[in-house]
């Protein structure tokens, strides 16, 4: 059925009120008075096609004002005043809102400044010798799967970044760094798939894996050297060779880094060891090979590389009137590698890192950072603290680093797989905790060599025959390194490291198990102190705040860490063997001392300072027992 509606003006023949007229398909018509709701039926109202017409009748519609009528109102004085008043009110309101917005912007507290720190500047870097961390396949040797099984432990002490010491196919009778292949994982640790699985797992949770990059040399069994000593193809010049008659005429002090190869009947340069010939990094083909390896692993998600043996470049080698091994050549190569690292730094949190480790004793160290136009290393892990065992030497290490790397980021290393463990130098848990406090809270990146967090000592090696070495060879310079690489002390025995005889048997009386059982009634162990400090250093003032020295003498080190808009901290460490008392009101002017909260105490058994208590440092002196460290927190 079709309904048609139309409006018509009211006529004399139509109802006086609004009316709807409906015609049904039977011919009947109904009429409805809209005012009194009366319906009137009209017969034979259908159209020829059976449609029903609905007629809505209404009074004449209002058509609006004419132009003349509008102009009459527009020129009326009343409406002119009204428009002017509304116009003025609008602009006054608009100006007032603008002024209020400006006042809010000016007076509202601003967000504190936060520099763009990278992950390697915020995270502690935990060093692992994979061979010694955890054995998963019952062969007595640690491996990548063993590291995976211990990730829960690493998370419990707030570790997010792992530095895995050399995991590539290498010879092990010369410190474990005689590289044979830069892209093949040593089978004793697992497979490339195992490594990629670890990398993928870490990247998903914002964690990172760092590897060693052996840049300056290879092993004599490396395929390159085998070809080079036979003078085959382009590899003939991959290493630094010299004729016998020239080397034989060198003085003994210069000849000790040259070794004769009987097959090639020439000498090759080996700065580190006879079995580790130096690569000719001035050779463009060698540089291409090394850059390829860097891309190879960055492409697979490796977060960064430690460049090995950079400290050897401080001994430059001249031969036949020219430098054949010099620091500048190495730095130029590092700049090329940095370009590649920056290419892969495509997302926040995915930046790629290049760093080295060395003592800092001269301005020459700064050269490894590159310059304004060409960057090299991102930072240097300073090993000066690892060579310190007295308050004076510790202070010297901090001072020399501050002097030579004043404007550069650096890391702090207490030990490594080539440096003695701090517990063997300090002989005291309390002394170790005070040194950890400094290392973790000074400006820069903190490092931890596996086991240092529990106070592992250099191992007492028992009849070592590993890797063809013999502990009866006192002149073998590599024997001592094994003392620093003993299996991780998970428990009082070696059973938790491996359920078979480990690759290296050592005696160590400190373990994770003993210190994990800590409760507030026990002595505060290094493991708990390490975990607390690692969490504390996540505060912004420790991440990037100003470093301001406070009271310091031959035994006491104290300093402020301050970031505008965030709480400030005062770190006080007694490295000496006697009690000292300090009145900080005489030395500190930058912060209010009246509400100092104790947030860390290395010897909580001492009753005077308890974590959580608040004291007034304006009136209360700070007395520290030997090897005691305290951290105070101040409000913004």
PDB file of C-alpha atoms in Angstrom, residues 31-278:
ATOM      1  CA  UNK A  31     -11.179  12.014   8.065  1.00  0.00           C
ATOM      2  CA  UNK A  32      -9.506  12.731  11.373  1.00  0.00           C
ATOM      3  CA  UNK A  33      -9.715  16.026  13.163  1.00  0.00           C
ATOM      4  CA  UNK A  34      -6.307  16.516  14.762  1.00  0.00           C
ATOM      5  CA  UNK A  35      -7.673  18.815  17.383  1.00  0.00           C
ATOM      6  CA  UNK A  36     -10.597  16.790  18.717  1.00  0.00           C
ATOM      7  CA  UNK A  37      -9.379  13.350  17.598  1.00  0.00           C
ATOM      8  CA  UNK A  38     -12.655  12.748  15.689  1.00  0.00           C
ATOM      9  CA  UNK A  39     -12.496  10.561  12.607  1.00  0.00           C
ATOM     10  CA  UNK A  40     -14.866  11.032   9.699  1.00  0.00           C
ATOM     11  CA  UNK A  41     -15.435   8.146   7.260  1.00  0.00           C
ATOM     12  CA  UNK A  42     -15.793   9.074   3.561  1.00  0.00           C
ATOM     13  CA  UNK A  43     -16.908   6.372   1.145  1.00  0.00           C
ATOM     14  CA  UNK A  44     -15.362   5.661  -2.272  1.00  0.00           C
ATOM     15  CA  UNK A  45     -12.087   7.497  -1.431  1.00  0.00           C
ATOM     16  CA  UNK A  46      -9.698   5.158  -3.263  1.00  0.00           C
ATOM     17  CA  UNK A  47      -7.748   6.043  -6.372  1.00  0.00           C
ATOM     18  CA  UNK A  48      -8.069   4.051  -9.530  1.00  0.00           C
ATOM     19  CA  UNK A  49      -4.853   2.111  -8.695  1.00  0.00           C
ATOM     20  CA  UNK A  50      -6.081   1.253  -5.210  1.00  0.00           C
ATOM     21  CA  UNK A  51      -3.650   3.572  -3.442  1.00  0.00           C
ATOM     22  CA  UNK A  52      -4.694   5.437  -0.330  1.00  0.00           C
ATOM     23  CA  UNK A  53      -4.158   9.166  -0.237  1.00  0.00           C
ATOM     24  CA  UNK A  54      -3.474  10.824   3.081  1.00  0.00           C
ATOM     25  CA  UNK A  55      -4.110  14.548   3.079  1.00  0.00           C
ATOM     26  CA  UNK A  56      -2.699  16.598   5.952  1.00  0.00           C
ATOM     27  CA  UNK A  57      -4.172  20.067   6.118  1.00  0.00           C
ATOM     28  CA  UNK A  58      -2.684  22.820   8.277  1.00  0.00           C
ATOM     29  CA  UNK A  59      -2.827  26.567   8.568  1.00  0.00           C
ATOM     30  CA  UNK A  60      -0.631  28.704   6.372  1.00  0.00           C
ATOM     31  CA  UNK A  61       3.090  28.203   7.277  1.00  0.00           C
ATOM     32  CA  UNK A  62       5.424  30.995   8.571  1.00  0.00           C
ATOM     33  CA  UNK A  63       7.813  31.948   5.760  1.00  0.00           C
ATOM     34  CA  UNK A  64      10.329  34.047   7.777  1.00  0.00           C
ATOM     35  CA  UNK A  65      11.126  37.774   7.790  1.00  0.00           C
ATOM     36  CA  UNK A  66      11.657  39.668   4.619  1.00  0.00           C
ATOM     37  CA  UNK A  67      14.877  41.617   3.956  1.00  0.00           C
ATOM     38  CA  UNK A  68      13.148  44.900   4.719  1.00  0.00           C
ATOM     39  CA  UNK A  69      11.904  43.561   8.052  1.00  0.00           C
ATOM     40  CA  UNK A  70      15.392  42.278   8.969  1.00  0.00           C
ATOM     41  CA  UNK A  71      17.060  45.579   8.147  1.00  0.00           C
ATOM     42  CA  UNK A  72      14.534  47.327  10.385  1.00  0.00           C
ATOM     43  CA  UNK A  73      15.790  45.239  13.348  1.00  0.00           C
ATOM     44  CA  UNK A  74      19.455  45.468  12.302  1.00  0.00           C
ATOM     45  CA  UNK A  75      19.404  49.232  12.463  1.00  0.00           C
ATOM     46  CA  UNK A  76      17.504  49.337  15.694  1.00  0.00           C
ATOM     47  CA  UNK A  77      19.674  51.054  18.428  1.00  0.00           C
ATOM     48  CA  UNK A  78      18.806  48.338  20.942  1.00  0.00           C
ATOM     49  CA  UNK A  79      20.124  45.513  18.765  1.00  0.00           C
ATOM     50  CA  UNK A  80      23.204  47.532  17.804  1.00  0.00           C
ATOM     51  CA  UNK A  81      24.112  47.896  21.497  1.00  0.00           C
ATOM     52  CA  UNK A  82      23.367  44.225  22.150  1.00  0.00           C
ATOM     53  CA  UNK A  83      25.691  43.094  19.347  1.00  0.00           C
ATOM     54  CA  UNK A  84      28.455  45.403  20.540  1.00  0.00           C
ATOM     55  CA  UNK A  85      28.164  44.183  24.137  1.00  0.00           C
ATOM     56  CA  UNK A  86      28.299  40.520  23.049  1.00  0.00           C
ATOM     57  CA  UNK A  87      31.314  41.236  20.816  1.00  0.00           C
ATOM     58  CA  UNK A  88      33.172  42.892  23.694  1.00  0.00           C
ATOM     59  CA  UNK A  89      32.282  40.047  26.106  1.00  0.00           C
ATOM     60  CA  UNK A  90      33.561  37.458  23.609  1.00  0.00           C
ATOM     61  CA  UNK A  91      36.979  39.106  23.193  1.00  0.00           C
ATOM     62  CA  UNK A  92      37.368  39.798  26.903  1.00  0.00           C
ATOM     63  CA  UNK A  93      36.663  36.124  27.602  1.00  0.00           C
ATOM     64  CA  UNK A  94      39.090  35.019  24.925  1.00  0.00           C
ATOM     65  CA  UNK A  95      41.879  37.245  26.255  1.00  0.00           C
ATOM     66  CA  UNK A  96      41.193  36.119  29.829  1.00  0.00           C
ATOM     67  CA  UNK A  97      41.481  32.445  28.801  1.00  0.00           C
ATOM     68  CA  UNK A  98      44.746  33.180  26.994  1.00  0.00           C
ATOM     69  CA  UNK A  99      46.165  34.941  30.064  1.00  0.00           C
ATOM     70  CA  UNK A 100      45.071  32.107  32.362  1.00  0.00           C
ATOM     71  CA  UNK A 101      46.704  29.534  30.063  1.00  0.00           C
ATOM     72  CA  UNK A 102      49.974  31.488  30.041  1.00  0.00           C
ATOM     73  CA  UNK A 103      49.924  31.828  33.838  1.00  0.00           C
ATOM     74  CA  UNK A 104      49.323  28.083  34.233  1.00  0.00           C
ATOM     75  CA  UNK A 105      52.207  27.272  31.909  1.00  0.00           C
ATOM     76  CA  UNK A 106      54.557  29.678  33.705  1.00  0.00           C
ATOM     77  CA  UNK A 107      53.612  28.799  37.270  1.00  0.00           C
ATOM     78  CA  UNK A 108      52.873  25.086  36.974  1.00  0.00           C
ATOM     79  CA  UNK A 109      55.742  22.816  38.106  1.00  0.00           C
ATOM     80  CA  UNK A 110      57.779  21.691  35.132  1.00  0.00           C
ATOM     81  CA  UNK A 111      58.657  18.093  34.457  1.00  0.00           C
ATOM     82  CA  UNK A 112      62.198  17.448  35.721  1.00  0.00           C
ATOM     83  CA  UNK A 113      64.865  17.139  33.072  1.00  0.00           C
ATOM     84  CA  UNK A 114      65.683  13.569  32.128  1.00  0.00           C
ATOM     85  CA  UNK A 115      68.583  12.890  29.766  1.00  0.00           C
ATOM     86  CA  UNK A 116      68.309  10.246  27.091  1.00  0.00           C
ATOM     87  CA  UNK A 117      70.217   7.476  28.844  1.00  0.00           C
ATOM     88  CA  UNK A 118      70.806   4.229  26.962  1.00  0.00           C
ATOM     89  CA  UNK A 119      70.293   0.804  28.441  1.00  0.00           C
ATOM     90  CA  UNK A 120      74.024   0.257  28.941  1.00  0.00           C
ATOM     91  CA  UNK A 121      74.177   3.438  31.023  1.00  0.00           C
ATOM     92  CA  UNK A 122      71.336   2.354  33.295  1.00  0.00           C
ATOM     93  CA  UNK A 123      71.866  -1.392  33.664  1.00  0.00           C
ATOM     94  CA  UNK A 124      74.541  -3.185  35.616  1.00  0.00           C
ATOM     95  CA  UNK A 125      76.591  -5.461  33.338  1.00  0.00           C
ATOM     96  CA  UNK A 126      77.033  -8.959  34.736  1.00  0.00           C
ATOM     97  CA  UNK A 127      80.077 -10.828  33.380  1.00  0.00           C
ATOM     98  CA  UNK A 128      79.833 -14.575  32.900  1.00  0.00           C
ATOM     99  CA  UNK A 129      82.401 -17.133  31.860  1.00  0.00           C
ATOM    100  CA  UNK A 130      79.930 -19.588  30.278  1.00  0.00           C
ATOM    101  CA  UNK A 131      82.275 -22.493  30.985  1.00  0.00           C
ATOM    102  CA  UNK A 132      81.964 -21.820  34.707  1.00  0.00           C
ATOM    103  CA  UNK A 133      78.404 -20.692  35.364  1.00  0.00           C
ATOM    104  CA  UNK A 134      76.129 -23.730  35.163  1.00  0.00           C
ATOM    105  CA  UNK A 135      76.298 -27.164  33.497  1.00  0.00           C
ATOM    106  CA  UNK A 136      73.055 -28.415  31.948  1.00  0.00           C
ATOM    107  CA  UNK A 137      74.159 -31.516  30.017  1.00  0.00           C
ATOM    108  CA  UNK A 138      76.171 -33.366  32.676  1.00  0.00           C
ATOM    109  CA  UNK A 139      79.613 -32.997  31.121  1.00  0.00           C
ATOM    110  CA  UNK A 140      81.117 -30.869  33.886  1.00  0.00           C
ATOM    111  CA  UNK A 141      81.296 -27.777  31.655  1.00  0.00           C
ATOM    112  CA  UNK A 142      79.006 -24.769  31.872  1.00  0.00           C
ATOM    113  CA  UNK A 143      76.944 -23.936  28.796  1.00  0.00           C
ATOM    114  CA  UNK A 144      74.300 -21.626  27.333  1.00  0.00           C
ATOM    115  CA  UNK A 145      71.434 -23.812  28.485  1.00  0.00           C
ATOM    116  CA  UNK A 146      72.884 -23.716  31.992  1.00  0.00           C
ATOM    117  CA  UNK A 147      72.721 -19.909  31.891  1.00  0.00           C
ATOM    118  CA  UNK A 148      69.068 -20.120  30.870  1.00  0.00           C
ATOM    119  CA  UNK A 149      68.301 -22.305  33.884  1.00  0.00           C
ATOM    120  CA  UNK A 150      69.797 -19.690  36.195  1.00  0.00           C
ATOM    121  CA  UNK A 151      67.878 -16.729  34.810  1.00  0.00           C
ATOM    122  CA  UNK A 152      65.615 -16.781  37.861  1.00  0.00           C
ATOM    123  CA  UNK A 153      68.635 -16.109  40.052  1.00  0.00           C
ATOM    124  CA  UNK A 154      69.765 -13.263  37.798  1.00  0.00           C
ATOM    125  CA  UNK A 155      66.321 -11.672  37.934  1.00  0.00           C
ATOM    126  CA  UNK A 156      66.283 -11.944  41.737  1.00  0.00           C
ATOM    127  CA  UNK A 157      69.387  -9.741  41.959  1.00  0.00           C
ATOM    128  CA  UNK A 158      68.013  -7.328  39.306  1.00  0.00           C
ATOM    129  CA  UNK A 159      70.459  -8.222  36.510  1.00  0.00           C
ATOM    130  CA  UNK A 160      69.262  -7.302  33.006  1.00  0.00           C
ATOM    131  CA  UNK A 161      72.450  -7.372  30.931  1.00  0.00           C
ATOM    132  CA  UNK A 162      74.864 -10.284  30.510  1.00  0.00           C
ATOM    133  CA  UNK A 163      78.362 -10.063  29.116  1.00  0.00           C
ATOM    134  CA  UNK A 164      79.353 -13.540  27.957  1.00  0.00           C
ATOM    135  CA  UNK A 165      83.102 -14.030  27.730  1.00  0.00           C
ATOM    136  CA  UNK A 166      84.372 -15.578  24.524  1.00  0.00           C
ATOM    137  CA  UNK A 167      81.936 -18.256  23.309  1.00  0.00           C
ATOM    138  CA  UNK A 168      83.370 -18.672  19.812  1.00  0.00           C
ATOM    139  CA  UNK A 169      85.385 -21.613  18.564  1.00  0.00           C
ATOM    140  CA  UNK A 170      88.825 -21.068  20.095  1.00  0.00           C
ATOM    141  CA  UNK A 171      91.896 -22.665  21.560  1.00  0.00           C
ATOM    142  CA  UNK A 172      91.974 -22.699  25.348  1.00  0.00           C
ATOM    143  CA  UNK A 173      95.604 -23.225  26.306  1.00  0.00           C
ATOM    144  CA  UNK A 174      96.323 -19.516  25.875  1.00  0.00           C
ATOM    145  CA  UNK A 175      93.723 -17.811  28.065  1.00  0.00           C
ATOM    146  CA  UNK A 176      90.755 -19.015  26.031  1.00  0.00           C
ATOM    147  CA  UNK A 177      90.991 -16.221  23.483  1.00  0.00           C
ATOM    148  CA  UNK A 178      92.800 -17.962  20.627  1.00  0.00           C
ATOM    149  CA  UNK A 179      89.996 -17.388  18.131  1.00  0.00           C
ATOM    150  CA  UNK A 180      89.522 -19.929  15.348  1.00  0.00           C
ATOM    151  CA  UNK A 181      86.204 -18.771  13.904  1.00  0.00           C
ATOM    152  CA  UNK A 182      84.233 -15.582  14.653  1.00  0.00           C
ATOM    153  CA  UNK A 183      80.863 -16.991  13.593  1.00  0.00           C
ATOM    154  CA  UNK A 184      80.917 -20.536  15.023  1.00  0.00           C
ATOM    155  CA  UNK A 185      79.857 -21.164  18.622  1.00  0.00           C
ATOM    156  CA  UNK A 186      82.189 -23.402  20.593  1.00  0.00           C
ATOM    157  CA  UNK A 187      80.391 -26.786  20.739  1.00  0.00           C
ATOM    158  CA  UNK A 188      81.111 -27.137  24.465  1.00  0.00           C
ATOM    159  CA  UNK A 189      78.665 -24.250  25.061  1.00  0.00           C
ATOM    160  CA  UNK A 190      75.938 -25.315  22.644  1.00  0.00           C
ATOM    161  CA  UNK A 191      74.880 -24.150  19.206  1.00  0.00           C
ATOM    162  CA  UNK A 192      74.088 -20.941  17.411  1.00  0.00           C
ATOM    163  CA  UNK A 193      70.420 -21.822  17.891  1.00  0.00           C
ATOM    164  CA  UNK A 194      70.966 -21.899  21.667  1.00  0.00           C
ATOM    165  CA  UNK A 195      72.524 -18.443  21.559  1.00  0.00           C
ATOM    166  CA  UNK A 196      69.814 -17.004  19.308  1.00  0.00           C
ATOM    167  CA  UNK A 197      67.143 -18.437  21.591  1.00  0.00           C
ATOM    168  CA  UNK A 198      68.768 -16.698  24.559  1.00  0.00           C
ATOM    169  CA  UNK A 199      69.038 -13.412  22.655  1.00  0.00           C
ATOM    170  CA  UNK A 200      65.396 -13.576  21.569  1.00  0.00           C
ATOM    171  CA  UNK A 201      64.244 -14.321  25.115  1.00  0.00           C
ATOM    172  CA  UNK A 202      66.230 -11.407  26.489  1.00  0.00           C
ATOM    173  CA  UNK A 203      65.115  -8.906  23.834  1.00  0.00           C
ATOM    174  CA  UNK A 204      61.440  -9.650  24.496  1.00  0.00           C
ATOM    175  CA  UNK A 205      61.852  -8.488  28.099  1.00  0.00           C
ATOM    176  CA  UNK A 206      64.120  -5.489  27.468  1.00  0.00           C
ATOM    177  CA  UNK A 207      67.313  -7.320  28.445  1.00  0.00           C
ATOM    178  CA  UNK A 208      70.569  -7.562  26.517  1.00  0.00           C
ATOM    179  CA  UNK A 209      73.387  -9.941  25.636  1.00  0.00           C
ATOM    180  CA  UNK A 210      76.954  -8.685  25.103  1.00  0.00           C
ATOM    181  CA  UNK A 211      79.696 -10.820  23.537  1.00  0.00           C
ATOM    182  CA  UNK A 212      83.475 -10.589  23.239  1.00  0.00           C
ATOM    183  CA  UNK A 213      84.916  -9.416  19.924  1.00  0.00           C
ATOM    184  CA  UNK A 214      88.519 -10.527  19.412  1.00  0.00           C
ATOM    185  CA  UNK A 215      89.636  -7.830  17.028  1.00  0.00           C
ATOM    186  CA  UNK A 216      93.414  -7.646  17.049  1.00  0.00           C
ATOM    187  CA  UNK A 217      94.625 -11.250  16.681  1.00  0.00           C
ATOM    188  CA  UNK A 218      93.720 -14.860  15.981  1.00  0.00           C
ATOM    189  CA  UNK A 219      95.199 -18.205  16.917  1.00  0.00           C
ATOM    190  CA  UNK A 220      97.982 -19.681  14.793  1.00  0.00           C
ATOM    191  CA  UNK A 221      95.565 -22.509  13.916  1.00  0.00           C
ATOM    192  CA  UNK A 222      93.076 -20.077  12.386  1.00  0.00           C
ATOM    193  CA  UNK A 223      92.418 -20.735   8.689  1.00  0.00           C
ATOM    194  CA  UNK A 224      93.641 -17.252   7.843  1.00  0.00           C
ATOM    195  CA  UNK A 225      97.031 -17.810   9.431  1.00  0.00           C
ATOM    196  CA  UNK A 226      97.387 -21.245   7.863  1.00  0.00           C
ATOM    197  CA  UNK A 227      96.886 -19.639   4.443  1.00  0.00           C
ATOM    198  CA  UNK A 228      99.047 -16.637   5.273  1.00  0.00           C
ATOM    199  CA  UNK A 229     102.079 -18.638   6.342  1.00  0.00           C
ATOM    200  CA  UNK A 230     101.868 -20.412   2.993  1.00  0.00           C
ATOM    201  CA  UNK A 231     101.668 -17.034   1.196  1.00  0.00           C
ATOM    202  CA  UNK A 232      98.414 -18.056  -0.443  1.00  0.00           C
ATOM    203  CA  UNK A 233      96.120 -15.499  -2.051  1.00  0.00           C
ATOM    204  CA  UNK A 234      94.936 -12.354  -0.352  1.00  0.00           C
ATOM    205  CA  UNK A 235      95.452 -13.885   3.100  1.00  0.00           C
ATOM    206  CA  UNK A 236      99.201 -13.725   2.615  1.00  0.00           C
ATOM    207  CA  UNK A 237      99.040 -10.168   3.930  1.00  0.00           C
ATOM    208  CA  UNK A 238      96.425 -10.732   6.674  1.00  0.00           C
ATOM    209  CA  UNK A 239      99.162 -10.660   9.334  1.00  0.00           C
ATOM    210  CA  UNK A 240     102.263  -8.565   9.957  1.00  0.00           C
ATOM    211  CA  UNK A 241     105.363 -10.294   8.566  1.00  0.00           C
ATOM    212  CA  UNK A 242     109.023  -9.250   8.560  1.00  0.00           C
ATOM    213  CA  UNK A 243     112.183 -10.638   7.029  1.00  0.00           C
ATOM    214  CA  UNK A 244     114.580 -12.525   9.283  1.00  0.00           C
ATOM    215  CA  UNK A 245     117.598 -10.357   8.681  1.00  0.00           C
ATOM    216  CA  UNK A 246     115.700  -7.229   9.779  1.00  0.00           C
ATOM    217  CA  UNK A 247     114.272  -8.769  12.933  1.00  0.00           C
ATOM    218  CA  UNK A 248     117.555 -10.387  13.894  1.00  0.00           C
ATOM    219  CA  UNK A 249     119.148  -6.956  14.009  1.00  0.00           C
ATOM    220  CA  UNK A 250     116.587  -5.577  16.461  1.00  0.00           C
ATOM    221  CA  UNK A 251     117.593  -4.967  20.088  1.00  0.00           C
ATOM    222  CA  UNK A 252     116.257  -7.609  22.539  1.00  0.00           C
ATOM    223  CA  UNK A 253     113.690  -5.175  23.972  1.00  0.00           C
ATOM    224  CA  UNK A 254     112.055  -4.860  20.530  1.00  0.00           C
ATOM    225  CA  UNK A 255     112.572  -8.406  19.336  1.00  0.00           C
ATOM    226  CA  UNK A 256     110.472 -10.073  22.053  1.00  0.00           C
ATOM    227  CA  UNK A 257     107.175  -9.559  20.131  1.00  0.00           C
ATOM    228  CA  UNK A 258     108.415 -11.206  16.914  1.00  0.00           C
ATOM    229  CA  UNK A 259     108.247 -14.973  16.365  1.00  0.00           C
ATOM    230  CA  UNK A 260     109.781 -17.015  13.559  1.00  0.00           C
ATOM    231  CA  UNK A 261     107.520 -19.154  11.411  1.00  0.00           C
ATOM    232  CA  UNK A 262     109.523 -22.012   9.910  1.00  0.00           C
ATOM    233  CA  UNK A 263     107.148 -22.599   7.017  1.00  0.00           C
ATOM    234  CA  UNK A 264     107.108 -19.022   5.705  1.00  0.00           C
ATOM    235  CA  UNK A 265     110.665 -18.415   6.928  1.00  0.00           C
ATOM    236  CA  UNK A 266     109.692 -14.993   8.225  1.00  0.00           C
ATOM    237  CA  UNK A 267     108.841 -13.449  11.560  1.00  0.00           C
ATOM    238  CA  UNK A 268     105.277 -12.529  12.499  1.00  0.00           C
ATOM    239  CA  UNK A 269     104.197  -9.960  15.077  1.00  0.00           C
ATOM    240  CA  UNK A 270     102.431 -11.259  18.191  1.00  0.00           C
ATOM    241  CA  UNK A 271     102.129  -8.627  20.922  1.00  0.00           C
ATOM    242  CA  UNK A 272     100.125 -10.774  23.363  1.00  0.00           C
ATOM    243  CA  UNK A 273     101.447 -14.295  22.911  1.00  0.00           C
ATOM    244  CA  UNK A 274     103.387 -16.447  20.447  1.00  0.00           C
ATOM    245  CA  UNK A 275     100.202 -18.335  19.539  1.00  0.00           C
ATOM    246  CA  UNK A 276      98.210 -15.142  18.952  1.00  0.00           C
ATOM    247  CA  UNK A 277      99.596 -13.397  15.839  1.00  0.00           C
ATOM    248  CA  UNK A 278      98.392  -9.835  15.315  1.00  0.00           C
TER     249      UNK A 278
END
